[in-house]
XYZ file of N, CA, C and O in Angstrom:
584
model
N -45.731 -38.216 -5.970
C -44.355 -38.007 -6.391
C -44.481 -37.734 -7.914
O -45.176 -38.306 -8.669
N -43.829 -36.627 -8.297
C -43.934 -36.277 -9.651
C -43.137 -37.249 -10.606
O -42.048 -37.587 -10.113
N -43.515 -37.398 -11.824
C -42.856 -38.225 -12.742
C -41.580 -37.480 -13.173
O -41.580 -36.353 -13.315
N -40.643 -38.053 -13.611
C -39.525 -37.732 -14.081
C -39.659 -36.930 -15.268
O -38.861 -36.143 -15.946
N -40.883 -37.098 -15.963
C -41.012 -36.360 -17.211
C -41.996 -35.188 -16.945
O -42.344 -34.350 -17.900
N -42.140 -34.705 -15.734
C -42.785 -33.610 -15.272
C -41.944 -32.256 -15.338
O -41.760 -31.510 -14.538
N -41.196 -32.276 -16.491
C -40.367 -31.015 -16.812
C -41.042 -29.642 -16.460
O -40.378 -28.530 -16.242
N -42.329 -29.675 -16.911
C -43.365 -28.105 -16.828
C -43.288 -27.873 -15.227
O -43.515 -26.732 -15.266
N -42.725 -28.709 -14.281
C -42.822 -28.127 -12.901
C -41.239 -27.903 -12.604
O -41.271 -27.690 -11.384
N -40.368 -27.720 -13.348
C -39.068 -27.608 -13.143
C -38.694 -26.335 -12.329
O -38.923 -25.169 -12.974
N -38.336 -26.177 -11.141
C -38.046 -25.135 -10.371
C -37.064 -24.399 -10.904
O -36.937 -23.131 -10.946
N -35.857 -25.004 -11.567
C -34.846 -24.193 -11.989
C -35.409 -23.357 -13.109
O -35.067 -22.371 -13.329
N -36.175 -24.005 -14.036
C -36.489 -23.261 -15.155
C -37.520 -22.055 -14.780
O -37.063 -20.798 -15.286
N -38.211 -22.168 -13.817
C -38.875 -21.098 -13.290
C -38.239 -19.926 -12.822
O -38.335 -18.883 -12.889
N -37.272 -20.443 -12.110
C -36.322 -19.536 -11.229
C -35.580 -18.638 -12.421
O -35.486 -17.455 -12.052
N -35.055 -19.361 -13.397
C -34.168 -18.705 -14.239
C -35.096 -17.691 -15.101
O -34.665 -16.540 -15.536
N -36.298 -18.092 -15.437
C -37.136 -17.113 -16.034
C -37.532 -16.061 -15.182
O -37.523 -14.779 -15.914
N -37.771 -16.084 -14.040
C -38.095 -15.185 -13.103
C -36.932 -14.266 -12.901
O -37.034 -12.887 -13.035
N -35.686 -14.731 -12.810
C -34.393 -13.859 -12.818
C -34.242 -13.052 -14.089
O -33.941 -11.981 -13.864
N -34.415 -13.636 -15.134
C -34.218 -12.846 -16.414
C -35.335 -11.716 -16.529
O -34.908 -10.612 -16.747
N -36.584 -11.807 -16.192
C -37.603 -10.957 -16.270
C -37.268 -9.786 -15.227
O -37.373 -8.606 -15.442
N -36.804 -10.240 -13.933
C -36.604 -9.245 -12.926
C -35.183 -8.381 -13.317
O -35.288 -7.182 -13.117
N -34.343 -9.167 -13.871
C -33.094 -8.457 -14.162
C -33.300 -7.424 -15.298
O -32.961 -6.291 -15.288
N -34.306 -7.647 -16.403
C -34.505 -6.803 -17.274
C -35.171 -5.688 -16.704
O -34.957 -4.519 -17.198
N -36.139 -5.912 -15.742
C -36.852 -4.812 -15.215
C -35.938 -3.811 -14.409
O -35.899 -2.614 -14.599
N -34.964 -4.332 -13.493
C -34.124 -3.496 -12.918
C -33.006 -3.023 -13.848
O -32.849 -1.594 -13.754
N -32.504 -3.478 -14.814
C -31.546 -3.030 -15.695
C -32.141 -1.846 -16.542
O -31.639 -0.714 -16.667
N -33.365 -1.875 -17.017
C -34.066 -0.953 -17.607
C -34.116 0.363 -16.729
O -33.926 1.660 -17.240
N -34.607 0.356 -15.548
C -34.710 1.296 -14.563
C -33.428 2.099 -14.370
O -33.194 3.118 -14.083
N -32.254 1.090 -14.368
C -30.783 1.514 -13.972
C -30.124 2.219 -15.227
O -29.171 2.727 -15.026
N -30.679 1.996 -16.328
C -30.032 2.452 -17.730
C -29.561 3.752 -17.476
O -28.383 4.087 -18.237
N -30.291 4.760 -16.976
C -29.628 6.365 -16.995
C -28.351 6.269 -16.154
O -27.728 7.254 -16.327
N -28.163 5.412 -15.142
C -27.058 5.429 -14.125
C -26.004 4.805 -15.061
O -24.683 5.098 -14.507
N -25.959 4.209 -16.277
C -24.911 3.622 -16.610
C -24.463 2.130 -16.111
O -23.589 1.488 -16.602
N -25.133 1.532 -15.093
C -24.883 0.510 -14.448
C -26.042 -0.578 -14.849
O -27.228 -0.286 -15.039
N -25.742 -1.739 -14.840
C -26.571 -2.779 -14.639
C -26.842 -3.328 -13.363
O -26.083 -2.959 -12.418
N -28.031 -4.130 -12.962
C -28.199 -4.508 -11.795
C -27.262 -5.442 -10.972
O -26.849 -5.313 -9.924
N -26.640 -6.132 -11.970
C -25.333 -7.033 -11.450
C -24.029 -6.178 -11.115
O -23.491 -6.343 -10.070
N -23.961 -5.007 -11.859
C -22.813 -4.161 -11.335
C -23.293 -3.430 -10.154
O -22.228 -3.208 -9.149
N -24.292 -2.873 -9.908
C -24.867 -2.332 -8.958
C -24.585 -3.108 -7.624
O -24.236 -2.654 -6.597
N -25.199 -4.446 -7.874
C -24.944 -5.318 -6.673
C -23.537 -5.533 -6.339
O -23.401 -5.613 -5.057
N -22.669 -5.456 -7.103
C -21.170 -5.796 -6.655
C -20.593 -4.484 -5.934
O -20.123 -4.566 -4.963
N -21.050 -3.300 -6.394
C -20.625 -2.098 -5.915
C -21.333 -1.837 -4.422
O -20.430 -1.665 -3.440
N -22.557 -2.114 -4.244
C -23.223 -2.071 -2.993
C -22.739 -3.259 -2.134
O -22.507 -2.950 -0.679
N -22.378 -4.344 -2.580
C -21.928 -5.486 -1.708
C -20.538 -5.220 -1.114
O -20.232 -5.204 0.077
N -19.633 -4.308 -2.004
C -18.236 -4.020 -1.628
C -18.520 -3.002 -0.490
O -17.693 -2.895 0.506
N -19.440 -2.074 -0.699
C -19.487 -0.929 0.178
C -20.103 -1.595 1.536
O -19.763 -0.949 2.667
N -20.695 -2.580 1.508
C -21.258 -3.309 2.701
C -20.335 -4.055 3.348
O -20.015 -3.809 4.614
N -19.701 -4.988 2.781
C -18.676 -5.843 3.222
C -17.072 -5.463 3.223
O -16.238 -5.983 4.101
N -16.865 -4.190 2.619
C -15.577 -3.811 2.585
C -14.540 -4.480 1.629
O -15.082 -5.404 1.037
N -13.445 -4.251 1.592
C -12.512 -4.820 0.625
C -12.388 -6.477 0.766
O -12.391 -7.077 1.789
N -12.566 -7.089 -0.334
C -12.518 -8.512 -0.407
C -11.608 -9.110 -1.520
O -11.672 -8.358 -2.680
N -11.176 -10.308 -1.438
C -10.413 -10.952 -2.638
C -11.494 -11.241 -3.442
O -12.750 -11.422 -3.264
N -11.179 -11.606 -4.735
C -12.295 -11.946 -5.725
C -12.938 -13.330 -5.441
O -14.242 -13.324 -5.509
N -12.057 -14.164 -4.790
C -12.875 -15.395 -4.228
C -13.791 -15.291 -2.994
O -14.906 -15.727 -2.948
N -13.375 -14.251 -2.243
C -14.084 -13.966 -0.941
C -15.514 -13.132 -1.560
O -16.627 -13.634 -1.045
N -15.239 -12.343 -2.438
C -16.495 -11.687 -2.901
C -17.580 -12.332 -3.647
O -18.669 -12.518 -3.361
N -17.044 -13.434 -4.443
C -17.725 -14.344 -5.011
C -18.487 -15.147 -4.160
O -19.726 -15.332 -4.473
N -17.900 -15.700 -2.897
C -18.638 -16.393 -2.101
C -19.920 -15.650 -1.440
O -20.827 -16.312 -1.183
N -19.610 -14.386 -0.999
C -20.536 -13.492 -0.373
C -21.771 -13.288 -1.373
O -22.942 -13.515 -0.992
N -21.384 -13.132 -2.728
C -22.409 -12.837 -3.605
C -23.098 -14.203 -4.233
O -23.921 -13.956 -5.071
N -22.634 -15.296 -3.851
C -23.103 -16.539 -4.262
C -22.971 -16.642 -5.883
O -24.059 -16.841 -6.674
N -21.684 -16.253 -6.373
C -21.331 -16.358 -7.791
C -20.004 -16.952 -7.935
O -19.362 -17.408 -7.163
N -19.954 -17.654 -9.366
C -18.796 -18.221 -9.340
C -17.754 -17.176 -9.976
O -18.001 -16.014 -10.307
N -16.554 -17.506 -9.620
C -15.338 -16.656 -9.864
C -15.545 -15.880 -11.318
O -15.264 -14.689 -11.359
N -15.841 -16.803 -12.386
C -15.775 -16.344 -13.656
C -17.003 -15.408 -14.078
O -16.591 -14.347 -14.623
N -18.037 -15.585 -13.582
C -19.290 -14.715 -13.539
C -18.781 -13.245 -12.897
O -18.971 -12.204 -13.472
N -18.239 -13.560 -11.808
C -17.875 -12.363 -10.941
C -16.947 -11.485 -11.865
O -17.044 -10.234 -11.846
N -15.951 -12.202 -12.230
C -14.877 -11.417 -13.014
C -15.331 -10.728 -14.164
O -14.919 -9.560 -14.750
N -16.311 -11.320 -15.060
C -16.967 -10.669 -16.099
C -17.651 -9.333 -15.769
O -17.711 -8.184 -16.509
N -18.313 -9.306 -14.498
C -18.865 -8.169 -14.043
C -17.939 -7.122 -13.403
O -18.061 -5.863 -13.433
N -16.766 -7.523 -13.013
C -15.565 -6.664 -12.522
C -15.099 -5.865 -13.432
O -14.689 -4.671 -13.179
N -14.666 -6.361 -14.758
C -14.029 -5.753 -15.754
C -14.418 -4.341 -16.107
O -13.550 -3.313 -15.860
N -15.665 -4.091 -16.274
C -16.102 -2.781 -16.763
C -15.949 -1.775 -15.453
O -15.890 -0.767 -15.616
N -16.119 -2.300 -14.328
C -16.372 -1.553 -13.113
C -15.047 -1.049 -12.942
O -14.671 0.106 -12.459
N -13.977 -2.025 -13.084
C -12.517 -1.487 -12.883
C -12.215 -0.489 -14.018
O -11.405 0.469 -13.633
N -12.596 -0.872 -15.283
C -12.138 0.150 -16.276
C -12.578 1.460 -16.234
O -12.063 2.403 -16.408
N -13.975 1.543 -15.518
C -14.438 2.883 -15.349
C -14.141 3.497 -14.116
O -14.527 4.576 -13.614
N -13.169 2.836 -13.161
C -12.724 3.460 -11.991
C -13.695 3.412 -10.879
O -13.587 4.271 -9.906
N -14.621 2.533 -10.917
C -15.672 2.235 -9.913
C -14.940 1.354 -8.852
O -15.482 1.343 -7.595
N -14.184 0.296 -9.200
C -13.401 -0.368 -8.247
C -11.979 -0.401 -8.447
O -11.615 -0.080 -9.693
N -11.273 -0.749 -7.591
C -9.872 -0.577 -7.631
C -9.206 -2.170 -7.172
O -9.762 -2.738 -6.280
N -8.023 -2.595 -7.487
C -7.494 -3.764 -6.968
C -6.146 -3.212 -6.444
O -5.325 -2.715 -6.882
N -6.403 -3.582 -4.977
C -5.050 -3.152 -4.072
C -4.569 -4.349 -3.444
O -5.296 -5.402 -3.224
N -3.259 -4.230 -3.116
C -2.491 -5.267 -2.341
C -3.187 -5.240 -0.878
O -3.528 -4.061 -0.322
N -3.068 -6.413 -0.382
C -3.580 -6.616 1.009
C -2.779 -5.890 1.986
O -1.632 -5.829 1.744
N -3.623 -5.478 3.147
C -2.615 -4.792 4.302
C -1.903 -5.705 4.981
O -0.691 -5.556 5.231
N -2.334 -6.935 5.165
C -1.437 -8.000 5.822
C -0.482 -8.947 4.884
O 0.639 -9.123 5.522
N -0.903 -9.195 3.785
C -0.068 -9.878 2.849
C -0.171 -9.042 1.626
O -1.160 -9.060 0.843
N 0.931 -8.566 1.270
C 1.039 -7.706 0.129
C 0.841 -8.489 -1.189
O 0.627 -8.005 -2.359
N 0.874 -9.943 -1.303
C 0.715 -10.894 -2.290
C -0.794 -10.754 -2.638
O -1.175 -11.287 -3.722
N -1.561 -10.592 -1.604
C -3.083 -10.682 -1.766
C -3.791 -9.566 -2.455
O -3.077 -8.323 -2.093
N -4.463 -9.836 -3.328
C -5.160 -8.683 -3.969
C -6.541 -8.380 -3.484
O -7.483 -9.449 -3.511
N -6.994 -7.312 -3.276
C -8.455 -7.052 -2.781
C -9.070 -6.182 -3.498
O -8.444 -5.094 -4.086
N -10.346 -6.316 -3.680
C -11.016 -5.493 -4.779
C -11.720 -4.368 -3.610
O -12.271 -4.679 -2.491
N -11.622 -3.201 -4.107
C -11.859 -2.067 -3.239
C -12.851 -0.921 -4.005
O -12.643 -0.833 -5.116
N -13.970 -0.699 -3.375
C -14.908 0.416 -3.786
C -14.055 1.585 -3.861
O -13.585 2.238 -2.842
N -14.151 2.484 -5.000
C -13.704 3.749 -5.115
C -14.477 4.911 -4.693
O -15.685 4.473 -4.631
N -14.087 6.075 -4.444
C -15.117 7.218 -4.176
C -16.015 7.365 -5.371
O -17.101 7.472 -5.348
N -15.485 7.144 -6.650
C -16.205 7.174 -7.992
C -17.180 6.109 -7.896
O -18.469 6.291 -8.195
N -16.835 4.990 -7.445
C -17.815 3.911 -7.630
C -18.947 3.939 -6.386
O -20.014 3.759 -6.587
N -18.571 4.448 -5.400
C -19.557 4.871 -4.392
C -20.530 5.941 -4.654
O -21.731 5.736 -4.483
N -19.932 6.893 -5.368
C -20.742 8.138 -5.952
C -21.712 7.610 -6.888
O -22.880 7.907 -6.912
N -21.392 6.802 -7.775
C -22.195 6.108 -8.956
C -23.256 5.182 -8.415
O -24.301 5.313 -8.721
N -22.881 4.376 -7.423
C -23.838 3.516 -6.783
C -24.884 4.374 -6.007
O -26.017 3.968 -6.095
N -24.570 5.338 -5.393
C -25.597 6.181 -4.593
C -26.466 6.883 -5.370
O -27.530 6.920 -5.232
N -25.788 7.399 -6.504
C -26.981 7.934 -7.557
C -27.853 7.012 -7.991
O -28.929 7.307 -8.492
N -27.243 5.706 -8.335
C -28.242 4.733 -9.070
C -29.189 4.073 -8.026
O -30.379 3.639 -8.483
N -29.087 4.328 -6.662
C -30.025 3.817 -5.747
C -31.355 4.361 -5.929
O -32.463 3.915 -5.603
N -31.473 5.407 -6.371
C -32.805 6.328 -6.531
C -33.677 5.340 -7.604
O -34.920 5.184 -7.666
N -32.912 5.244 -8.759
C -33.576 4.410 -9.741
C -33.944 2.921 -9.377
O -34.884 2.466 -9.805
N -32.884 2.489 -8.528
C -33.285 1.129 -7.892
C -34.397 1.075 -7.048
O -35.181 0.216 -7.117
N -34.563 2.138 -6.271
C -35.848 2.308 -5.480
C -36.916 2.161 -6.183
O -38.110 1.659 -5.929
N -36.928 2.983 -7.279
C -38.177 3.037 -8.181
C -38.518 1.604 -8.826
O -39.626 1.272 -8.838
N -37.408 1.051 -9.250
C -37.752 -0.299 -9.835
C -38.168 -1.259 -8.864
O -39.132 -2.291 -8.807
N -37.641 -1.042 -7.487
C -37.983 -2.006 -6.324
C -39.456 -1.929 -6.078
O -40.234 -2.743 -5.947
N -39.905 -0.540 -6.029
C -41.220 -0.210 -5.818
C -42.178 -0.759 -6.897
O -43.322 -1.358 -6.413
N -41.855 -0.622 -8.156
C -42.839 -0.982 -9.227
C -42.772 -2.400 -9.117
O -43.944 -3.098 -9.374
N -41.725 -3.253 -8.738
C -41.755 -4.813 -8.756
C -42.899 -5.086 -7.594
O -43.582 -5.799 -7.761
N -42.523 -4.284 -6.331
C -43.596 -4.699 -5.300
C -44.930 -4.410 -5.747
O -45.901 -5.242 -5.247
N -45.267 -3.485 -6.290
C -46.717 -3.082 -6.630
C -47.246 -4.112 -7.847
O -48.402 -4.520 -7.744
N -46.247 -4.663 -8.747
C -46.583 -5.596 -9.595
C -46.900 -7.064 -8.993
O -47.935 -7.610 -9.523
N -46.112 -7.458 -8.204
C -46.376 -8.511 -7.621
C -47.007 -8.470 -6.130
O -47.660 -9.721 -5.600
N -47.413 -7.495 -5.656
C -47.802 -7.182 -4.390
C -46.905 -7.230 -3.139
O -46.134 -8.140 -3.394
N -47.106 -6.375 -2.322
C -45.933 -6.034 -1.375
C -45.758 -7.321 -0.415
O -44.497 -7.807 -0.358
N -46.776 -8.148 -0.113
C -46.862 -9.235 0.718
C -46.011 -10.198 -0.058
O -45.376 -11.152 0.629
N -46.461 -10.468 -1.260
C -45.944 -11.467 -2.090
C -44.376 -11.073 -2.296
O -43.420 -12.057 -2.322
N -43.874 -9.995 -2.573
C -42.664 -9.598 -2.700
C -41.722 -10.012 -1.371
O -40.625 -10.526 -1.631
N -42.310 -9.701 -0.239
C -41.599 -10.127 0.926
C -41.497 -11.641 1.249
O -40.400 -11.946 1.539
N -42.590 -12.262 0.984
C -42.631 -13.544 0.976
C -41.457 -14.425 0.041
O -40.670 -15.199 0.287
N -41.636 -13.746 -1.288
C -40.694 -14.238 -2.175
C -39.120 -14.122 -1.954
O -38.555 -14.874 -2.006
N -39.130 -12.874 -1.304
C -37.668 -12.633 -0.644
C -37.149 -13.515 0.238
O -35.884 -14.155 0.080
N -38.056 -13.984 1.364
C -37.842 -14.922 2.332
C -37.478 -16.204 1.697
O -36.659 -17.014 2.000
N -38.402 -16.805 0.756
C -38.482 -17.937 0.200
C -36.808 -18.016 -0.696
O -36.261 -19.200 -0.523
N -36.726 -17.040 -1.469
C -35.395 -17.089 -2.131
C -34.232 -17.186 -1.310
O -33.135 -17.959 -1.499
N -34.264 -16.396 -0.029
C -33.120 -16.765 0.815
C -33.052 -18.178 1.294
O -32.000 -18.844 1.433
N -34.157 -18.842 1.561
C -34.128 -20.268 1.835
C -33.572 -21.122 0.904
O -32.881 -22.157 1.019
N -33.880 -20.820 -0.472
C -33.509 -21.416 -1.669
C -31.717 -21.346 -1.746
O -31.273 -22.246 -1.966
N -31.397 -20.343 -1.447
C -29.906 -19.907 -1.426
C -29.310 -20.624 -0.279
O -28.167 -21.397 -0.546
N -29.856 -20.767 0.774
C -29.176 -21.469 2.018
C -29.380 -22.928 2.048
O -28.878 -23.636 2.938
N -30.299 -23.585 1.394
C -30.782 -24.709 1.420
C -29.510 -25.670 1.198
O -28.824 -25.461 0.500
N -29.667 -27.035 1.840
C -28.482 -27.915 1.799
C -29.137 -28.977 0.682
O -29.968 -29.904 1.266
N -28.672 -29.035 -0.568
C -29.263 -29.815 -1.670
C -28.612 -31.189 -1.352
O -29.032 -32.132 -2.318
N -27.656 -31.414 -0.562
C -27.033 -32.697 -0.591
C -27.798 -33.663 0.436
O -27.785 -34.961 0.371
N -28.897 -33.175 1.134
C -29.660 -33.977 1.907
C -31.064 -34.205 1.198
O -31.810 -33.399 0.910
N -31.217 -35.415 0.624
C -32.507 -35.743 -0.086
C -33.126 -36.882 0.686
O -32.948 -37.893 1.368
C-alpha cells in the first residue's frame, strides 16, 4: 500500500498534466479554424446529441456548469450556437447548434483529424486506443466505493 506521502504517484496530477499537453497539441492544430478543442467539443457534442439545456449538456460532457458557461460565451457571440425556447416548455432554454456553427466545426475536423493522427503516432496507435478505453473507465468509475 502506498504511503500517504507518495504524492509523486498522484493519478490526478498525471491526468491533469496529460490533459494540458494534449489540449495544447489540439489547440495548436485547430488554431487556423479559430476554435479551441474545448469549443470544438461543445459544437460536435451538440451536433451529436441535439439541443440541450446547459445543465443537460454539462452532464453529457462531464463538465461543471460554470466551465461550460465560459466555453459557451464566445460560441454564442460568434453565432455558432444559439439559445432558443424549448418546444414543450417555452420557459426552458435550449442550446442549439447553428448552421454557422456546424460549418465551422466541419471545417475544423480536418485539423482535428491531423492532430489525432499525430497524437496516435506519438504515443503509438495501440497505446492511444488503450488510453481511450482506460480514460472512459476513469470517467465512469464509482469513486464512492472504496
